[in-house]
XYZ file of C-alpha atoms in Angstrom:
311
model
C -28.438 9.214 0.652
C -30.580 8.926 3.805
C -34.496 7.631 3.782
C -36.164 11.209 4.270
C -39.616 7.813 6.161
C -37.262 6.812 8.013
C -38.547 6.437 11.227
C -35.367 3.679 13.918
C -37.184 1.282 16.457
C -36.648 1.642 20.271
C -35.334 -1.892 19.355
C -32.655 -0.604 16.703
C -31.297 2.549 19.560
C -31.062 -0.458 21.753
C -29.066 -1.563 19.684
C -27.133 0.878 19.135
C -26.702 2.347 22.700
C -25.339 -1.042 23.809
C -22.271 -1.264 21.077
C -22.038 2.033 22.065
C -21.490 1.255 25.400
C -19.880 -1.763 25.436
C -18.261 -1.347 22.517
C -18.206 -5.445 21.776
C -20.834 -7.148 19.911
C -21.039 -10.348 21.627
C -21.656 -8.926 25.138
C -24.429 -6.748 23.577
C -25.877 -8.956 21.931
C -26.156 -10.867 25.608
C -26.371 -7.660 27.553
C -30.617 -7.713 25.371
C -30.777 -11.066 24.997
C -30.790 -11.852 21.129
C -28.435 -13.681 18.538
C -24.855 -11.274 17.850
C -26.055 -11.528 14.075
C -29.672 -10.132 14.846
C -27.650 -6.971 16.264
C -25.243 -6.649 13.983
C -27.719 -6.803 11.388
C -30.690 -4.059 13.588
C -27.406 -2.088 13.689
C -27.233 -1.640 10.060
C -30.289 -1.432 9.023
C -30.338 1.883 11.744
C -26.941 3.053 10.135
C -28.017 2.512 6.073
C -32.100 4.306 7.019
C -30.229 7.456 9.545
C -27.533 7.488 5.765
C -24.971 7.488 8.968
C -22.143 5.001 9.817
C -22.362 5.726 13.873
C -20.213 2.248 15.033
C -15.694 1.555 13.101
C -15.516 -2.061 14.142
C -12.447 -4.132 13.323
C -10.561 -7.586 14.534
C -9.591 -5.581 17.451
C -11.816 -2.964 18.415
C -15.628 -1.229 18.522
C -15.514 2.525 18.078
C -18.797 4.857 17.575
C -17.957 7.353 15.090
C -17.890 11.040 16.016
C -21.702 10.958 14.329
C -22.868 8.144 16.663
C -21.246 10.196 19.212
C -22.945 12.907 18.786
C -26.628 11.616 18.359
C -25.574 9.243 21.710
C -27.912 11.315 23.867
C -30.929 12.506 21.441
C -30.610 7.929 21.420
C -30.888 7.949 24.849
C -33.107 10.384 25.516
C -35.372 7.900 23.235
C -35.453 5.164 24.695
C -35.438 6.881 27.581
C -38.669 8.269 27.042
C -39.540 5.414 25.445
C -39.711 3.604 28.887
C -41.073 5.836 30.234
C -44.328 5.964 28.091
C -43.887 1.587 28.800
C -43.605 2.815 32.793
C -47.063 4.598 32.800
C -49.682 2.803 30.929
C -47.878 -0.177 33.159
C -49.321 2.232 36.576
C -46.125 2.734 37.184
C -45.150 4.215 40.494
C -42.374 6.474 39.716
C -38.549 5.652 39.552
C -38.445 2.513 41.342
C -41.345 0.271 38.849
C -39.537 -0.072 35.479
C -35.616 0.488 34.540
C -33.162 1.266 36.919
C -29.981 2.285 35.629
C -27.538 2.139 39.005
C -24.168 2.947 38.816
C -20.533 1.601 40.961
C -17.555 1.848 41.095
C -15.467 -1.441 41.673
C -14.344 -1.511 45.570
C -18.334 -1.257 46.418
C -19.698 -3.399 43.950
C -18.568 -6.754 44.549
C -19.270 -6.346 48.661
C -22.871 -3.991 48.320
C -24.472 -5.145 45.283
C -25.118 -9.489 46.342
C -27.538 -8.103 49.654
C -28.768 -4.781 47.726
C -30.178 -6.393 44.865
C -32.072 -9.297 46.177
C -33.240 -6.750 48.708
C -33.792 -4.696 45.833
C -35.894 -7.362 44.496
C -37.886 -7.895 47.866
C -38.671 -3.996 47.745
C -39.962 -2.765 45.443
C -40.801 -5.840 42.717
C -41.811 -3.583 39.988
C -38.010 -2.810 39.704
C -35.296 -3.480 36.750
C -32.112 -2.648 38.168
C -28.628 -2.437 35.583
C -26.299 -2.120 37.152
C -22.774 0.322 35.346
C -19.833 -0.184 37.438
C -17.320 1.914 36.975
C -14.629 5.012 38.148
C -16.128 7.495 39.521
C -15.394 9.768 36.655
C -16.690 8.048 34.244
C -19.691 7.580 36.352
C -20.887 11.163 37.577
C -20.386 11.568 33.224
C -22.651 8.968 31.994
C -25.007 9.876 35.738
C -24.662 13.455 33.729
C -25.185 12.224 30.131
C -28.940 10.493 31.381
C -27.025 7.286 30.658
C -26.941 6.191 34.236
C -30.023 7.100 36.894
C -28.338 7.479 40.201
C -24.865 5.703 41.490
C -22.935 4.959 44.172
C -19.529 6.436 45.065
C -17.680 7.420 47.750
C -17.116 11.646 49.348
C -16.254 13.948 48.394
C -16.963 14.526 44.766
C -17.083 17.265 43.059
C -18.590 17.707 39.799
C -21.690 20.096 38.520
C -24.714 19.047 37.951
C -24.976 16.519 41.246
C -26.228 15.902 44.299
C -25.211 13.870 46.987
C -27.337 12.856 49.566
C -24.488 10.193 52.390
C -25.998 6.908 53.181
C -23.188 4.774 55.783
C -19.200 4.867 56.598
C -17.038 2.077 56.616
C -13.554 1.867 58.632
C -10.999 1.435 56.294
C -8.555 -1.649 57.787
C -5.474 -2.875 56.560
C -4.224 -5.836 54.781
C -1.489 -7.788 55.429
C 0.369 -11.964 54.445
C -0.648 -13.340 57.205
C 2.362 -13.758 59.561
C 3.019 -10.282 58.919
C 4.069 -8.255 61.919
C 0.445 -6.392 61.402
C -1.436 -9.436 61.913
C -3.652 -9.931 63.971
C -2.862 -5.946 65.473
C -5.725 -3.503 66.762
C -5.246 0.053 67.515
C -1.733 0.771 64.963
C -1.558 4.194 63.418
C -0.628 5.348 60.085
C 2.220 6.354 60.718
C 3.029 2.415 60.338
C 1.783 2.148 56.609
C 5.937 4.760 56.781
C 7.729 1.192 56.993
C 5.831 -1.639 54.549
C 5.149 -1.947 51.044
C 1.699 0.104 49.866
C -0.315 -1.443 47.473
C -2.024 1.335 45.174
C -4.599 0.822 42.860
C -4.666 2.189 39.842
C -5.461 6.233 38.675
C -8.969 7.153 38.676
C -10.032 4.690 42.301
C -10.594 7.205 44.588
C -9.724 4.380 46.975
C -6.723 4.671 46.276
C -6.917 8.972 46.575
C -8.141 8.797 49.754
C -4.817 5.828 50.599
C -2.610 9.304 49.420
C -4.445 11.516 51.369
C -4.530 9.810 54.210
C -0.764 9.048 53.644
C -0.245 12.739 52.851
C -1.941 13.880 56.616
C 0.067 11.733 58.644
C 3.110 12.462 56.712
C 3.766 9.060 55.360
C 5.296 9.514 51.540
C 4.102 6.999 49.628
C 4.057 8.572 45.681
C 6.937 7.320 43.979
C 7.164 4.336 46.112
C 8.339 1.849 42.668
C 6.354 -1.303 44.437
C 3.449 -3.460 42.140
C 0.017 -1.361 41.419
C -3.629 -3.261 40.739
C -6.124 -2.537 38.403
C -9.437 -4.870 40.520
C -9.125 -4.430 44.805
C -9.185 -8.536 43.827
C -5.873 -6.985 42.394
C -4.224 -6.045 44.820
C -5.643 -8.398 47.342
C -3.481 -11.596 45.937
C -0.699 -9.326 45.491
C -0.502 -9.404 49.211
C -1.120 -12.776 49.806
C 2.254 -13.747 46.998
C 3.876 -11.604 49.911
C 4.068 -7.485 47.568
C 3.649 -5.568 50.435
C 0.065 -4.565 52.462
C -3.265 -2.348 51.493
C -5.479 -0.666 52.440
C -9.385 -1.735 52.140
C -13.154 -0.561 53.144
C -14.473 -2.580 55.845
C -16.952 -4.443 53.772
C -14.301 -5.856 51.036
C -12.733 -7.433 54.700
C -15.210 -10.470 55.095
C -15.209 -11.526 51.990
C -11.222 -10.359 50.988
C -9.853 -12.386 54.342
C -11.295 -15.562 53.132
C -7.704 -16.649 51.755
C -5.646 -17.724 54.274
C -2.528 -15.835 53.203
C -3.986 -12.740 54.702
C -4.180 -11.667 57.681
C -5.660 -7.913 59.352
C -4.856 -4.972 61.582
C -7.109 -3.086 62.221
C -6.481 0.956 62.773
C -7.095 3.171 66.155
C -9.203 5.538 66.243
C -10.938 7.625 64.819
C -9.986 5.114 62.126
C -10.144 6.674 58.324
C -12.692 5.485 57.208
C -14.794 6.783 53.781
C -18.468 7.901 53.047
C -20.561 6.408 50.291
C -23.295 8.488 49.453
C -26.367 8.385 46.868
C -25.501 10.823 43.236
C -28.289 11.951 41.726
C -28.794 14.748 39.126
C -29.749 17.705 41.174
C -33.382 18.222 39.161
C -33.754 14.146 39.991
C -32.483 15.099 43.883
C -36.317 15.534 45.431
C -37.763 12.677 44.466
C -38.954 10.648 47.870
C -38.619 7.954 45.982
C -34.587 7.653 45.796
C -34.101 8.375 49.300
C -36.175 5.098 49.972
C -33.867 3.208 47.391
C -30.853 4.886 49.563
C -32.320 3.991 52.735
C -32.477 0.088 51.535
C -28.662 0.229 50.887
C -27.877 2.139 54.435
C -29.977 -1.191 55.450
C -28.306 -3.617 54.053
C -25.091 -2.105 54.135
C -25.317 -1.640 58.195
C -27.058 -5.835 58.458
C -23.999 -6.704 55.813
C -20.890 -5.237 56.981
C -21.749 -3.780 60.133
C -22.349 0.018 58.323
C -22.774 3.159 60.190
C -25.613 4.830 59.118
C -24.432 9.160 58.006
């Protein structure tokens, strides 16, 4: 029976959100800085008070129930509102003070974040960044639902309710096994891909779609080749080092991913294919100058770390 006097605490809602987003009790507990038994007790108390089963837990998986899915947006809104109250009470200067949930695509996060996070700490000392790495479609959904505050993704990304602010462009490069005929060659044509076993990322990665589109533009068949494919760029690079093929990477990945002596690099002739990275915001937040200031920091870091060009 539902206790009509029960009012969920902010911590209970945070626990529910962490479990729902991580789908893993230990990871959720680590994120919140609490013990797993305490997290489980807080969730059980919330469920008892509401009279609802919010999460199904087995030895192999964690799932959010239909009732839990229905309450998720309200829980997010409640926690966000309480964070806003706390920030205002502390003299918040806007969205760049307090917690900021930043979504980043997997083919950018490992190369951008090592420079970006220290820069944000220096420029906005009151900011508490929280990073969510995920594929484009899920980041768009999270942005629209309020689960994240902004996202750093490649354009174009067609989605209603979000606005893209272009930040910087970076060229693509081709990684090949060391000693390959193209190793160290500058100015190759994309048509050269026709004779190579091209390694693609899994469905859902925008870099995969950009690679496929590049091949289509130069009439290079790519789909249905039966070559290896990878769930992450790091895995694709290891496959290259092992002689399984070649792969296209953004400029930001070239330095970190070529430390392996088994990797060589070829560059494309001008106009070189590449991508534009943008700051994605909900439409209602796009006019906030503070977010544009955040974007300026991203652009500065990208230019300094891997030579990206501001848009």
